[in-house]
Each structure stands twice: as C-alpha cells, then as structure tokens.
Coordinates of C-alpha atoms in Angstrom, one line a residue:
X1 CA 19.9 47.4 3.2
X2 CA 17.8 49.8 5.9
X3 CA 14.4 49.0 7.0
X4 CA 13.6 52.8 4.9
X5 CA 15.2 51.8 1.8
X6 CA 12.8 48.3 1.7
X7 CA 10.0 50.1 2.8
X8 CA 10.6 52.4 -0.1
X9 CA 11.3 49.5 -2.8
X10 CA 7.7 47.6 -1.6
X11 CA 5.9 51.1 -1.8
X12 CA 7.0 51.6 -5.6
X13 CA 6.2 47.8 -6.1
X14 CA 3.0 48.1 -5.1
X15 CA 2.6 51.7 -6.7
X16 CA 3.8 49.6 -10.1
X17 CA 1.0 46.8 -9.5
X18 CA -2.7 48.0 -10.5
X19 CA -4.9 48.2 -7.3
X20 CA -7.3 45.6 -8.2
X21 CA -4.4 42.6 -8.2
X22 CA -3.0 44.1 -4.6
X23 CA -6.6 43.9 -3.1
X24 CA -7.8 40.7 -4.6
X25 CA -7.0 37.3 -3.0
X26 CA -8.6 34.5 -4.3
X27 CA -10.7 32.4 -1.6
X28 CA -9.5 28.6 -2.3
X29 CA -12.2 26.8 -3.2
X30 CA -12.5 23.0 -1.4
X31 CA -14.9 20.7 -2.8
X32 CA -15.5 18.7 0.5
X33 CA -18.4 16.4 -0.6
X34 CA -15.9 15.1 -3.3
X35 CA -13.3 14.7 -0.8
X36 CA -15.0 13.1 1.9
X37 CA -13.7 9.6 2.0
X38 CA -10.7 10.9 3.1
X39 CA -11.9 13.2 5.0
X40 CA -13.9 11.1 7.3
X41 CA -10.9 8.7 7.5
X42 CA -8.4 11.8 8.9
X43 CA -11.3 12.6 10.9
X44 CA -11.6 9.3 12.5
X45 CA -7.8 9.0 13.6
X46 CA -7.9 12.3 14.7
X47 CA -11.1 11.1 17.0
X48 CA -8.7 8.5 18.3
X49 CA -6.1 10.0 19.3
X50 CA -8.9 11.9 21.5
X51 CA -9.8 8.5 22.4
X52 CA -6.8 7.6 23.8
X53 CA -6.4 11.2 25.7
X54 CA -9.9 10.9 27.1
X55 CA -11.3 7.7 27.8
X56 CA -10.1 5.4 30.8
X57 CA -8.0 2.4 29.3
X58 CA -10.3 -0.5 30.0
X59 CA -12.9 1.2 27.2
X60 CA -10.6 2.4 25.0
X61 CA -10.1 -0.7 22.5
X62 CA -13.8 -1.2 22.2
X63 CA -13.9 2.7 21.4
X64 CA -11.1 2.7 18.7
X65 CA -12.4 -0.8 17.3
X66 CA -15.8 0.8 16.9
X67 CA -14.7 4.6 15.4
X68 CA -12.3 2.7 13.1
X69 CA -14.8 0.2 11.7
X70 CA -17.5 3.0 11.6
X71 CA -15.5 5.3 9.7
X72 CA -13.8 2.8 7.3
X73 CA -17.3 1.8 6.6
X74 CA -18.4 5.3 5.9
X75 CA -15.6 6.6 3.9
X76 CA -16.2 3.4 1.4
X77 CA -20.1 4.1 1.3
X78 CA -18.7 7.7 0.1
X79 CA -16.7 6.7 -2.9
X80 CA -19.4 4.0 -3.9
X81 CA -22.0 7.2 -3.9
X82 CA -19.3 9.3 -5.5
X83 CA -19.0 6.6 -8.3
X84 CA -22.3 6.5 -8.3
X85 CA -23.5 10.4 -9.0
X86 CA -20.8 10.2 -12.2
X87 CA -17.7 11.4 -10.5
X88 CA -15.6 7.9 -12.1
X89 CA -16.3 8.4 -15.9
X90 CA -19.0 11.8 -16.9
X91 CA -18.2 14.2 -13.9
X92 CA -14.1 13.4 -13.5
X93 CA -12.7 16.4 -12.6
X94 CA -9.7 17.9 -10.7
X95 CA -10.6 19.1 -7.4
X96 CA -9.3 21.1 -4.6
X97 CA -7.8 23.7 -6.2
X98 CA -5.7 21.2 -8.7
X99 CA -4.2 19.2 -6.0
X100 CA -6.8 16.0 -6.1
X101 CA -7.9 13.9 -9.3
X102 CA -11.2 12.5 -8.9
X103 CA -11.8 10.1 -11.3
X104 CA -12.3 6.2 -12.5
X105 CA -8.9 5.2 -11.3
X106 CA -8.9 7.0 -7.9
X107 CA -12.4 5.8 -6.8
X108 CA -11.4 2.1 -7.7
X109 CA -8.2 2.4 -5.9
X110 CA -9.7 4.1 -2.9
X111 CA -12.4 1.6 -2.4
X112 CA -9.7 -0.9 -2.6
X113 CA -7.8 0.7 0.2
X114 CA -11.0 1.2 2.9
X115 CA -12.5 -2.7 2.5
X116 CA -8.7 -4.0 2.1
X117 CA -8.1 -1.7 5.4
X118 CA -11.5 -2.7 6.8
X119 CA -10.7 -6.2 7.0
X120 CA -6.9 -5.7 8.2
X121 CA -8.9 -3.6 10.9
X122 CA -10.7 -7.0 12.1
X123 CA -7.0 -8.5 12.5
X124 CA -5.7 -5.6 14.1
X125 CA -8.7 -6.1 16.6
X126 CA -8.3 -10.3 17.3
X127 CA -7.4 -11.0 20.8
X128 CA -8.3 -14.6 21.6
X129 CA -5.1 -16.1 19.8
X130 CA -2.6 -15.5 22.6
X131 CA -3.2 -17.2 26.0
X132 CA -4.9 -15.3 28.2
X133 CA -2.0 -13.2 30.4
X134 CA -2.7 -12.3 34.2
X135 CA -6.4 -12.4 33.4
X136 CA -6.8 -10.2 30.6
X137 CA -7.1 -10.7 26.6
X138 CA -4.2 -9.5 24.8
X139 CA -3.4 -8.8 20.9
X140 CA -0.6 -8.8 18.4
X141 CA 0.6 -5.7 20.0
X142 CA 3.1 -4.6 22.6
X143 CA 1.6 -4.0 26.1
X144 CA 3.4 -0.7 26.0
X145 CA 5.7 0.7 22.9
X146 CA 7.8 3.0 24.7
X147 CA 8.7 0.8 26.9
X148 CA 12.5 -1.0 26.4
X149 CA 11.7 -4.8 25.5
X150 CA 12.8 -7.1 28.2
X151 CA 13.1 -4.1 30.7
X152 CA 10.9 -3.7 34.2
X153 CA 8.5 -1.3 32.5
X154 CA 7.4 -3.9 30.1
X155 CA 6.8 -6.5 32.5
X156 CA 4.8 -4.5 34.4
X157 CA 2.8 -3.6 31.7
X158 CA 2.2 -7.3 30.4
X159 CA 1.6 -7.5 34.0
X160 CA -1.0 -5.1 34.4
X161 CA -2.8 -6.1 31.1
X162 CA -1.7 -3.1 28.8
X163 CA -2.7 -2.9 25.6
X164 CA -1.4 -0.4 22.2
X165 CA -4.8 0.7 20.8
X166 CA -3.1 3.6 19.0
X167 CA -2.4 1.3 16.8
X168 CA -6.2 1.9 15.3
X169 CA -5.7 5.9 14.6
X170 CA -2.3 5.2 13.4
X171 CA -3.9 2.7 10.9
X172 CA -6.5 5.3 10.0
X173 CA -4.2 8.1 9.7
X174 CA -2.0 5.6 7.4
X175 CA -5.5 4.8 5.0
X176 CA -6.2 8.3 4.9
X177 CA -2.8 9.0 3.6
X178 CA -2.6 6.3 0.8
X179 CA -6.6 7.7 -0.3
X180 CA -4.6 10.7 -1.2
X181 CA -1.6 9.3 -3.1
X182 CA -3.4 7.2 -6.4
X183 CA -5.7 11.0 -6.6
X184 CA -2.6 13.5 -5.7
X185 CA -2.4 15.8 -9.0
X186 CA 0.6 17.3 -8.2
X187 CA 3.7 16.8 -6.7
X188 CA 3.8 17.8 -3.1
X189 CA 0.3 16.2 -2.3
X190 CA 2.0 13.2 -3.9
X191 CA 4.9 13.9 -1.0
X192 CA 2.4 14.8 1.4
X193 CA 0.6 11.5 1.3
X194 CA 4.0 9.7 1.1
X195 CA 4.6 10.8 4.4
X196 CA 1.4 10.6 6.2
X197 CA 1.1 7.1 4.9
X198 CA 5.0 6.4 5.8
X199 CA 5.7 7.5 8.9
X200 CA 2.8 5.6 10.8
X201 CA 3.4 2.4 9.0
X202 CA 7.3 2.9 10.7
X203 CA 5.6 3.0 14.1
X204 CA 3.0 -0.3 13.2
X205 CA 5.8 -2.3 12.4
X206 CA 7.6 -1.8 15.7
X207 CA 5.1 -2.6 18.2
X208 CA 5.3 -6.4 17.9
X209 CA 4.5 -8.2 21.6
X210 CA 6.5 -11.4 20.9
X211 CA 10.1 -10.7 19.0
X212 CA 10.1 -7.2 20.1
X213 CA 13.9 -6.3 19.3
X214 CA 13.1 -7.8 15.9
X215 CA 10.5 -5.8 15.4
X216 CA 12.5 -2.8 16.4
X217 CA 14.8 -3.5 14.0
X218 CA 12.2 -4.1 11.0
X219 CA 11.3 -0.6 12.3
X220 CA 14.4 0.9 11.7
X221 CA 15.4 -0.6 8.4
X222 CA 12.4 0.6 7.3
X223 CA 12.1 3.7 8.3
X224 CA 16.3 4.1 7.0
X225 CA 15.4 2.6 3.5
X226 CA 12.0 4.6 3.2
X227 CA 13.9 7.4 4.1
X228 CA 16.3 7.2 1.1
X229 CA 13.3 6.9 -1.1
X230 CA 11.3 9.9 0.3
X231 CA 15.3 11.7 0.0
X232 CA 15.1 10.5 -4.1
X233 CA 11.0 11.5 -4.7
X234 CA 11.6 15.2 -3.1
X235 CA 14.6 15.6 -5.2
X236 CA 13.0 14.5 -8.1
X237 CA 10.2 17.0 -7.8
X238 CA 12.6 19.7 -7.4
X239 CA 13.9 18.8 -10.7
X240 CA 10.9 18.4 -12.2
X241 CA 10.1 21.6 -10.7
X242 CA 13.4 23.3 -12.3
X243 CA 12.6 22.1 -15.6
X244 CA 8.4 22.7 -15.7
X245 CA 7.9 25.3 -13.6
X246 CA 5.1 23.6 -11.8
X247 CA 4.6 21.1 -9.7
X248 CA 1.0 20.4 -11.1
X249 CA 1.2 17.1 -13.2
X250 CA -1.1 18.5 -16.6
X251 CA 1.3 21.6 -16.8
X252 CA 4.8 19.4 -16.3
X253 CA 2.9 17.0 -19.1
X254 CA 2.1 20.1 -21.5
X255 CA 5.4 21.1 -21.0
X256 CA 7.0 18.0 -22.0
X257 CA 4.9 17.9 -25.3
X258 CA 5.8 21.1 -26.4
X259 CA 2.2 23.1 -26.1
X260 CA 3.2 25.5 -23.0
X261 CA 4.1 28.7 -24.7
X262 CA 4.4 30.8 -21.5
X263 CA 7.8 30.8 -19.9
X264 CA 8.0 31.3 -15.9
X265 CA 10.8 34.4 -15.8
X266 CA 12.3 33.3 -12.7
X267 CA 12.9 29.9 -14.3
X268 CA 14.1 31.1 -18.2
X269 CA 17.1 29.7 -18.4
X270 CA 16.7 25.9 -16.9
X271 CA 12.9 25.1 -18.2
X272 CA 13.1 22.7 -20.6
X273 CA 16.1 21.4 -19.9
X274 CA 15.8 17.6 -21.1
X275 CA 18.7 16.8 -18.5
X276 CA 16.4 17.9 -15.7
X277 CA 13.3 16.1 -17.1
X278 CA 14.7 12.9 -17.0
X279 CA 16.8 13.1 -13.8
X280 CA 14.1 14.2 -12.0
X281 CA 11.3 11.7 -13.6
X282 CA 13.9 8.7 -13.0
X283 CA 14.0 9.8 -9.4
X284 CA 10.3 10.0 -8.8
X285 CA 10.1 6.8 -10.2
X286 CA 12.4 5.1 -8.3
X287 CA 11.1 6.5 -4.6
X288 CA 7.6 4.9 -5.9
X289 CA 9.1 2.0 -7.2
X290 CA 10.8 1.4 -4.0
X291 CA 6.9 1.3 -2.4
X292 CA 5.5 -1.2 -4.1
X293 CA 8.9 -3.3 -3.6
X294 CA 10.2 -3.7 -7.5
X295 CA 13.9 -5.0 -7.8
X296 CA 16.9 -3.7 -7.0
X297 CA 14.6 -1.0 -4.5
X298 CA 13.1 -4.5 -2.4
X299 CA 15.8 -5.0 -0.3
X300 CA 13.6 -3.6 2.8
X301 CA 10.8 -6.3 2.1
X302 CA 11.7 -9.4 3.5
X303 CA 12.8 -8.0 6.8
X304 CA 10.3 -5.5 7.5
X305 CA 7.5 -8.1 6.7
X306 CA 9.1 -10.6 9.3
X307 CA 10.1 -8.5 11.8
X308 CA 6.4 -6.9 12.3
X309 CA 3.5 -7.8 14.0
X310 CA 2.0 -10.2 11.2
X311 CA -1.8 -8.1 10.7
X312 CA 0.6 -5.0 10.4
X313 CA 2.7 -7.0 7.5
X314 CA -0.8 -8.2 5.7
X315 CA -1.9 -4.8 6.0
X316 CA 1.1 -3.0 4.9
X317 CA 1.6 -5.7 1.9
X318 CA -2.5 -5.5 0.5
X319 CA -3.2 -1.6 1.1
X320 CA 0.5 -0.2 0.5
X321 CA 1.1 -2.1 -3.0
X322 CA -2.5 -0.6 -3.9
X323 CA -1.8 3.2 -3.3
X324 CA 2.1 3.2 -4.5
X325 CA 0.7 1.2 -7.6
X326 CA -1.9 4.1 -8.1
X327 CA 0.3 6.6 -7.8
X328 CA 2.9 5.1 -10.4
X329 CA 0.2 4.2 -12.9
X330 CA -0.9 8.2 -12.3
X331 CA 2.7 9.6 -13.0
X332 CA 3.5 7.5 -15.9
X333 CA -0.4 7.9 -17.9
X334 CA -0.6 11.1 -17.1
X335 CA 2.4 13.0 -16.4
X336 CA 5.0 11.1 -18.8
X337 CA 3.3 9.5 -21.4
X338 CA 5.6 12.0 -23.6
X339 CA 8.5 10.3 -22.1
X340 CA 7.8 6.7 -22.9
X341 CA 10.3 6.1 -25.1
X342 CA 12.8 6.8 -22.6
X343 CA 11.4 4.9 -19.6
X344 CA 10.1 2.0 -20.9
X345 CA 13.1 -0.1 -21.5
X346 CA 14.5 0.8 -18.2
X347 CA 10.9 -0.5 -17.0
X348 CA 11.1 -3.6 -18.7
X349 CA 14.3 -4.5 -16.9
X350 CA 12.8 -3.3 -13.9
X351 CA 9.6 -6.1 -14.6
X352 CA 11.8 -8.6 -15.5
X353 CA 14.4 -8.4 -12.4
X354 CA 11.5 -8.3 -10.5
X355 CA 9.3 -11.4 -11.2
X356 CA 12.6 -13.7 -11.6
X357 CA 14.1 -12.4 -8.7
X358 CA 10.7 -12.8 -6.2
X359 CA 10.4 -16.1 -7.7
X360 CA 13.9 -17.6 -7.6
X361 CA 14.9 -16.4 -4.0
X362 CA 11.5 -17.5 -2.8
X363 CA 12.1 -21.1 -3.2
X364 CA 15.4 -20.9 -0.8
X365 CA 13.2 -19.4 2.1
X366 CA 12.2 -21.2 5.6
X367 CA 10.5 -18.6 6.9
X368 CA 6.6 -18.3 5.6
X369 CA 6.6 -14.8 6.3
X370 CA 9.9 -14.4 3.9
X371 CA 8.4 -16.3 1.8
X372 CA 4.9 -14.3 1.5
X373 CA 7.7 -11.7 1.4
X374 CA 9.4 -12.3 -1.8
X375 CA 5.9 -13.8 -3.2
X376 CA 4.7 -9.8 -3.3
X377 CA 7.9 -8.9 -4.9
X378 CA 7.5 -11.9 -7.6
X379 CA 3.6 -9.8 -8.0
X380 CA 4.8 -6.8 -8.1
X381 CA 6.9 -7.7 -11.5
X382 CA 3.5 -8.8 -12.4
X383 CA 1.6 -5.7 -12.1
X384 CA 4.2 -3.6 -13.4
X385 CA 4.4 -5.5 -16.7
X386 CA 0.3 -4.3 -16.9
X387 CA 1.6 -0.9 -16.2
X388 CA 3.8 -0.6 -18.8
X389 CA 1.2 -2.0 -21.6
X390 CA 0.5 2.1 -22.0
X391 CA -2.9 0.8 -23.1
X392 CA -6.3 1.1 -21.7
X393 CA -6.1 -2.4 -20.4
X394 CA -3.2 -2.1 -19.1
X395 CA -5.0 0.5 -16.4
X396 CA -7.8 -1.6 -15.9
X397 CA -5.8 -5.4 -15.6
X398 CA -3.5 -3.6 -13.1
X399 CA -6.8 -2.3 -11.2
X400 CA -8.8 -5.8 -11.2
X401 CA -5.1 -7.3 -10.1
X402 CA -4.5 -4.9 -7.0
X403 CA -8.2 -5.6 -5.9
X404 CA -7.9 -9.2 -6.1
X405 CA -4.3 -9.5 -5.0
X406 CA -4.9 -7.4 -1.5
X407 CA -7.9 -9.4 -0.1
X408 CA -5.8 -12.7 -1.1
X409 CA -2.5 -11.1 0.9
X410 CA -4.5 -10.1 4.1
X411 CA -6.1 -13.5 4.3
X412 CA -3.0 -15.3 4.6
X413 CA -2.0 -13.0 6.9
X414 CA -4.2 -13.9 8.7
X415 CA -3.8 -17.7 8.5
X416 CA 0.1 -17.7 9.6
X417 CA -1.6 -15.7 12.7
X418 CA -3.4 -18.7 13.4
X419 CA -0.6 -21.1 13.7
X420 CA 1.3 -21.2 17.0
X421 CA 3.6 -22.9 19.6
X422 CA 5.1 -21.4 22.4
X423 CA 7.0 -18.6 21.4
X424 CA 3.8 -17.4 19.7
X425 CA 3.2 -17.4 15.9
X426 CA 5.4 -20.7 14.2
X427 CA 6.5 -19.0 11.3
X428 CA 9.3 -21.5 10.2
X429 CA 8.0 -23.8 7.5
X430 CA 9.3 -27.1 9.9
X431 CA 6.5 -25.9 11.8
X432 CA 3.6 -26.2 9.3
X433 CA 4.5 -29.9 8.3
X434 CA 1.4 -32.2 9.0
X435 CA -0.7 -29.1 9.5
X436 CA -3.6 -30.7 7.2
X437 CA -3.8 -33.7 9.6
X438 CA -4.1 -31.7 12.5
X439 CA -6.4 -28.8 11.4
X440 CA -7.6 -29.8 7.9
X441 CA -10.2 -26.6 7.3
X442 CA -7.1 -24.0 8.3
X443 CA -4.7 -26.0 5.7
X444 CA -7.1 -26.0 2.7
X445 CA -8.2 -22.4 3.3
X446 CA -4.0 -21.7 3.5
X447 CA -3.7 -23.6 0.4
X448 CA -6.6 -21.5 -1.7
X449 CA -4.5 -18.5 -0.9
X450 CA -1.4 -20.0 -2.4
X451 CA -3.4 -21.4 -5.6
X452 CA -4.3 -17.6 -5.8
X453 CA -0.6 -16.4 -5.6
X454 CA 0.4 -19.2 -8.2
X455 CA -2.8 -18.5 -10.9
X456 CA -4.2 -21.3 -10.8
X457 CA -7.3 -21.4 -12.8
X458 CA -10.6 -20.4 -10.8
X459 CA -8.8 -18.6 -7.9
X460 CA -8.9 -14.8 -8.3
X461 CA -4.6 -14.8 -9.2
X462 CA -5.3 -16.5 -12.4
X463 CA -8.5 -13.9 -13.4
X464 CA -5.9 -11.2 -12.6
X465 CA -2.5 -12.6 -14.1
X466 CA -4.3 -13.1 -17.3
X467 CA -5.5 -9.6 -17.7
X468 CA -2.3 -8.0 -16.9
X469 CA -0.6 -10.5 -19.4
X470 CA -3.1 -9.7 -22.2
X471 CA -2.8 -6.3 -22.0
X472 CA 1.2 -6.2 -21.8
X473 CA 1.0 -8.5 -24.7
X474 CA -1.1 -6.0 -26.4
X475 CA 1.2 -3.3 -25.6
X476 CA 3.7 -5.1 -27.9
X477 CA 5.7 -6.6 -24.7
X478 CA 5.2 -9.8 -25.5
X479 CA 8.7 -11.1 -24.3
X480 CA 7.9 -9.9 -21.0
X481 CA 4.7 -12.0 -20.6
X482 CA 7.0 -15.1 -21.6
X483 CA 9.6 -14.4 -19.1
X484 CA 6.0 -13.5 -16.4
X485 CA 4.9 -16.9 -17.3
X486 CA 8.3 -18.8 -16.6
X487 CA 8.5 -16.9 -13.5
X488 CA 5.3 -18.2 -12.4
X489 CA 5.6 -21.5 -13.3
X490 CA 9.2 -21.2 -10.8
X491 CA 6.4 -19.6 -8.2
X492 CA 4.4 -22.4 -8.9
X493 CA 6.9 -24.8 -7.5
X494 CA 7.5 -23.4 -3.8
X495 CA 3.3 -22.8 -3.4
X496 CA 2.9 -26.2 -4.0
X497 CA 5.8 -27.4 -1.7
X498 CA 4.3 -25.9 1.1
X499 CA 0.6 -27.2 0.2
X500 CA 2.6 -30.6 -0.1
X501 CA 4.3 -30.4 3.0
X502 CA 1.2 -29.4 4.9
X503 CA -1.1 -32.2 3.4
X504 CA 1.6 -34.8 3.2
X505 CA 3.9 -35.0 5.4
X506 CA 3.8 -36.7 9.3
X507 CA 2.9 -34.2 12.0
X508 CA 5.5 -33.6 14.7
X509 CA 4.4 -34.6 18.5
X510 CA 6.1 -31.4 19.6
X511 CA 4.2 -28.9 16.2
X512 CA 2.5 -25.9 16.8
X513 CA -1.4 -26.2 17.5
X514 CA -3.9 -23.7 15.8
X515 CA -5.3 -21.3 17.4
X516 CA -9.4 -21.0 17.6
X517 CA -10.2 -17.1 16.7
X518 CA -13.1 -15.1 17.1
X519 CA -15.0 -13.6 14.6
X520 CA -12.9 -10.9 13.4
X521 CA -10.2 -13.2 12.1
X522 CA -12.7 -15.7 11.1
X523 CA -14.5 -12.6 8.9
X524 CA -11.0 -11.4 7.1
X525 CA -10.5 -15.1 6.5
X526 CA -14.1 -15.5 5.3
X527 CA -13.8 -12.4 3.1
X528 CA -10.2 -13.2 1.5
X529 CA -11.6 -16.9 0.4
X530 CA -14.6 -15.7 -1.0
X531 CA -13.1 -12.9 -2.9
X532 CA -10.3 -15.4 -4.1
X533 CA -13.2 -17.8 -5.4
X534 CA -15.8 -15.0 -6.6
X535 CA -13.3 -13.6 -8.9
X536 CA -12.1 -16.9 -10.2
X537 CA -15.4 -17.6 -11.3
X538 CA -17.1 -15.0 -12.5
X539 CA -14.6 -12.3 -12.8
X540 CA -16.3 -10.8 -15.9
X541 CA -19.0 -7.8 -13.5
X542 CA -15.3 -7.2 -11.6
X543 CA -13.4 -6.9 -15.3
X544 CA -16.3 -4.5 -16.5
X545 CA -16.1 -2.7 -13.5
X546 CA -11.9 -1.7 -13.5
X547 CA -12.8 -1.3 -17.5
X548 CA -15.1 1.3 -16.7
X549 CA -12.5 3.1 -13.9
X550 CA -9.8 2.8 -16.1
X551 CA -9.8 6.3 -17.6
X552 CA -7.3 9.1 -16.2
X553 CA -9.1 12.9 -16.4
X554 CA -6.2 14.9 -17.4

C-alpha cells in the first residue's frame, strides 16, 4: 500500500471521528502522596547507583548503608501515616490510573516488606564476622562480582580490600519491586514488579565471597527456574487478556460473573471463552505459586538458599514469601473468587503436597541451610491452607502469619552467619553439635527460632499457625488442617533434633567457634527474638491489627 493511499485512509478516519475525541488526551493522573513508599524506595536505589558512580570507594559503604537505612525507614513511616489518614479501611481506593490498590491488605504487606527489609539491611551491612583480610573489614560479599572466582582479578581484589556495596541499591531496587506486587491491580504491574523484584534477587544470590562457584550456580538455577515462571505468568495474562479484554483485575472479575455487557470488537469472538479463563488463571497461579516455593514449583529452593550469601537467603526467604503471598491472596479474592470452584481442589492438593513434602524431606537434610530451606516450603503449605479459607480470616491469619514468619526467618539467618570454621560459615549440622556448651546465649536464641518454626506455644509460629488453621477450618477445609497438624508434628521432630544436638551432645576439639558481631547483627537478632516472643504472648493488638487490614477494595 503507498504512503498516499494511508495518508488518505487516516484523513477519512479522522474526518469519521468527532473533533473533540481527536483533540482530547487525557492527562494521567498519579496520586504520588499515596504511592510514596515505593517511591522513596526506587528513589533510594536509584541514589545508589549514583553512589557507586560518584563517590570514591573507601566512603561508599558507609554512604549506601546510610541512604538504605534512611530510606527503608522513611518509606515505612509512609504507609504507617497512609494507614493512619484512612487509606487501609474508609479511604481504600485504586490509584494510579487503576494500576495500584491501596488498601488494608497492601499497607500491612508493605510494612512487612520495609522493617523485614530493614533488618536484612543490618545483615547485609555486618562486617566483623570474617577475619580481618590484608587490613581491611570485609562482608558476606564478593570483593568484586565480575570478576572469575579463583582467577588473578579476584585475588587482587581480596587483596586490595574490595568490597560489593551495590549490593544495597540492588536490595532497594528488589523492596521497591515487591511494594508493588501485593498492590499491582492489573496484570502487567503485577509482571512489572515480578521482574524488578526478580532479576536483582538473581544478581544477590551470586555474589557470595566464600563458595563462589556455588553461588554462581544458585544464580543460574535460579534465574533458569524463575525464568520458566515469569514464561508461564506472561502467558497467562495473555490469556486472560484474550478472554476479558482487559488486563485490569475488577473488569476480568466482572467479566467472569457475568455483569460486563459491553463486548471489546476486536476481541468478539474469543471473550468469554471458559477454555481461556481457566488456562490462563491456572498459569498465573502457577508462576506465583512457584515464588513463594509451593510443591511441585520448589525444586529451586534448596539450592538457591544454600548456594547464596546467607543475609541474601534470609532476605530473599522473609520479604519474597511476603510479596508473592500478597499477590496470590490479591488474584484469588479479587480477581477469581468466581472461579473457586474450579481452583480450589487443585489448591488443596497443592497445600497438602506442600506441608508433607517440606516436612518429610527436611528430616533427611545435613545441611542447616537445606534444612531452613525445606522448613519455608513445609510454611508455605501453611499459609496457603489460610489462603484457601476464602473467608475474612483467612486474609487476616495469612497477614499476621507472613509478619511473624519473616522476622523469625531473617533471625536465623542471621544466627547460621554467626557460626564458623575455616572455610567460613559451618553450615553442616556435624558442625553445630556441642554448640550450647560452647556459646550457650547463641544456641538458645537458635533454638527460639526453631520453637517458632515448629508452633510451639508462646513463640510467634504457634500465634500464627493457629489463625491460619482456624480460619481454613472455618472455610470448611477441615481435612487440610489435620493433615497441617501431622505435618507439623513430623516438623516438630527435626527442630528439636537440632536443639538436641546443640544442647546435648559433646563438642568437637576441631568445631567451629562463633563469631562476636557488631551491632547490626546483634539488632536483626535482637528484633527476630523479640518479635518471636511479643507475638507469642500477646498476639491479640497484632490479630486486631491484620483483622482490620484484611479487607480487599475491589
């Protein structure tokens, strides 16, 4: 066709369209105060990456430490003021031109995020575990990533006293990511966020100093395996797309109940098409499901959270769970609560893979960090049988459960940084034998953590287990909640083997010592304990609190 003849077919378009529509673009309209906790976090690790351009090497950790702390801190005062004006229950609204919720769930899960990233921060920060090499301080990082491990390069960087302090913006750029995913209300945001939360968390878990090549290869398989399940989400939204003709989540939901009238022309003959509905929904689910690490999508897990540097894996197990369990809780309340009847029998064989599986393979593990590993995946059977209650509780158990789980996770983290030999942190569970002998406080704050991650009674697990089981039981699953208790109870038995081997076994001449850390650990250690005791004991303010949050604006 000529350049006249489409020329000619645009000029009788626009002669066709009244003047007023051809004239008249509407400005978008951005509600920045209501967006500014994630705002200020972007902003932050966009400052750091100026940081590192800018500013000579020798100040450039105190600079990132400082900007990231600052900012996390901000961004969290942000949502508590948003919650506070009315923007959680009376003033929920969709924002951004349709492409952000803010409301009760997305606040909670936000402030969850900053203080769980906040404290990961202070691990990301500690420098005073490894020995001191050729005069400088180092961290959990590699002196320099692009360098090949083993190779001249790296030596002389060690040598030189190198350290990877874009690790802090890429941490920051990964929060500010997963405080859009739980609020995304559509689609692509929700893709959007996928990625800017992914693809810096594929770079974290490389950087390891000690085990680098392991680390590389955590990298990989997790960047493969994510991936696949950023491959299944997009193609799920196209379907989606195909069969709603929109990617915003009220319209696909009005759609699916029958009350959209209007028919897109350009998409007559596929929207809806029940085929494409639940294709497309099946595949969504299943590129979030593979997030939070639900069997059979948890193959990735194990590996990637012993292959990276350990505050990267405490990180990436507390904040990730929190936003991809948002997100999931989002999609199935709001966007497919017409579909229930369809997903929820594939969901409770999801759940119930999922706790039995974490639990049973955990027992066989040597590794603490495996072990921690397939301990989230036991939990994330947990929450999901809260998410499938498709009751009010159910939104608010699996809130108060992703608070209290994250702060538990990152202290732990923590802890296994603490304990080292020679080739840096002792990770095999040999290792830890006779550990309460040697260093009694670090043993008995290790073994709070894992009464939390068994439910005992008066650790924060037990507060949060409870909930989600009450509500799932309300939601007429009560088979599930048997089958979550018997999986517990085989959870049970490998927490309290390690607590037992810590406490009562000899110490080896030749174990691992504990390190002495500075205040940063010591404060994400501090904060996970008290957290883990506070909500054990007087859970009821927090209960309220997730009650209150635990209304989706639709």
């Amino acid at each position: 066709m000529s350049a006249s003849a489409v020329h000619s077919l645009w000029t009788m378009a626009s002669a066709a369209a009244p003047q007023d529509q051809i004239d008249k673009i509407d400005t978008p309209t951005i509600e920045y105060g209501q967006l500014s906790p994630t705002l200020i976090v972007i902003g932050a690790a966009v400052l750091g990456i100026l940081i590192e351009a800018f500013v000579p090497r020798k100040s450039r950790y105190y600079a990132q430490v400082f900007v990231a702390v600052v900012a996390l801190t901000a961004a969290f005062a942000a949502v508590v003021g948003l919650a506070a004006t009315g923007y959680g229950t009376t003033k929920a609204h969709i924002a951004a031109m349709g492409a952000i919720a803010v409301d009760g769930p997305a606040l909670f899960l936000q402030g969850t995020i900053l203080l769980a990233g906040l404290v990961a921060i202070f691990t990301f920060a500690e420098r005073r575990l490894d020995p001191v090499a050729h005069g400088k301080r180092v961290d959990s990082f590699a002196a320099q990533a692009g360098a090949t491990p083993g190779s001249e390069g790296e030596q002389a960087a060690t040598k030189a006293g190198f350290t990877t302090t874009e690790v802090f913006p890429l941490a920051l750029f990964a929060i500010g990511g997963m405080l859009v995913f739980p609020s995304a209300n559509d689609l692509l945001t929700l893709f959007i966020a996928l990625e800017v939360f992914s693809l810096p968390l594929y770079l974290l878990c490389a950087l390891a100093r000690r085990k680098r090549l392991m680390s590389q290869e955590a990298a990989v398989k997790y960047f493969l395996l994510g991936s696949f399940s950023s491959a299944f989400l997009l193609f799920g939204i196209a379907l989606l797309y195909g069969y709603a003709g929109s990617v915003s989540y009220g319209t696909i939901a009005k759609v699916i109940d029958g009350s959209v009238q209007e028919v897109n022309p350009a998409l007559a003959d596929t929207m809806g098409n029940d085929a494409l509905l639940l294709i497309g929904a099946a595949m969504i689910v299943m590129g979030l499901l593979f997030k939070v690490g639900a069997v059979p999508f948890h193959m990735w897990t194990p590996d990637v959270y012993e292959g990276a540097p350990t505050p990267v894996t405490g990180f990436m197990a507390a904040a990730t769970k929190v936003a991809a369990f948002g997100a999931l809780l989002r999609l199935l309340y709001v966007v497919l609560p017409g579909l229930r009847w369809d997903w929820r029998p594939v969901m409770w064989g999801v759940v119930i893979l999922t706790m039995l599986a974490g639990a049973i393979v955990a027992i066989t593990q040597t590794d603490i960090k495996r072990l921690l590993a397939y301990s989230s995946i036991a939990h994330a059977g947990f929450i999901l049988a809260g998410v499938i209650a498709m009751n009010p509780d159910g939104i608010s158990s699996v809130l108060f459960y992703l608070g209290a789980y994250s702060f538990v996770t990152i202290g732990a983290f923590a802890v296994v940084t603490l304990v080292r030999d020679a080739g840096g942190e002792a990770t095999h569970l040999s290792k830890w034998a006779g550990l309460g002998r040697r260093s009694p406080l670090v043993a008995a704050v290790f073994a709070v953590f894992l009464l939390a991650f068994a439910g005992i009674p008066l650790t924060s697990g037990f507060s949060g287990k409870f909930a989600v089981f009450k509500a799932a039981a309300e939601g007429g699953a009560g088979a599930l909640v048997v089958v979550g208790v018997i999986s517990s109870a085989i959870a049970a038995f490998f927490y309290i083997r390690v607590i037992v081997l810590m406490f009562f076994s000899e110490p080896k001449a030749d174990g691992p010592t504990v390190a002495v850390p500075s205040p940063l650990t010591m404060t994400a250690i501090g904060v996970g304990v008290a957290v883990t005791l506070v909500l054990g004991v007087a859970p009821q303010y927090f209960l309220d609190l997730a009650n209150q949050a635990g209304v989706f604006v639709r």
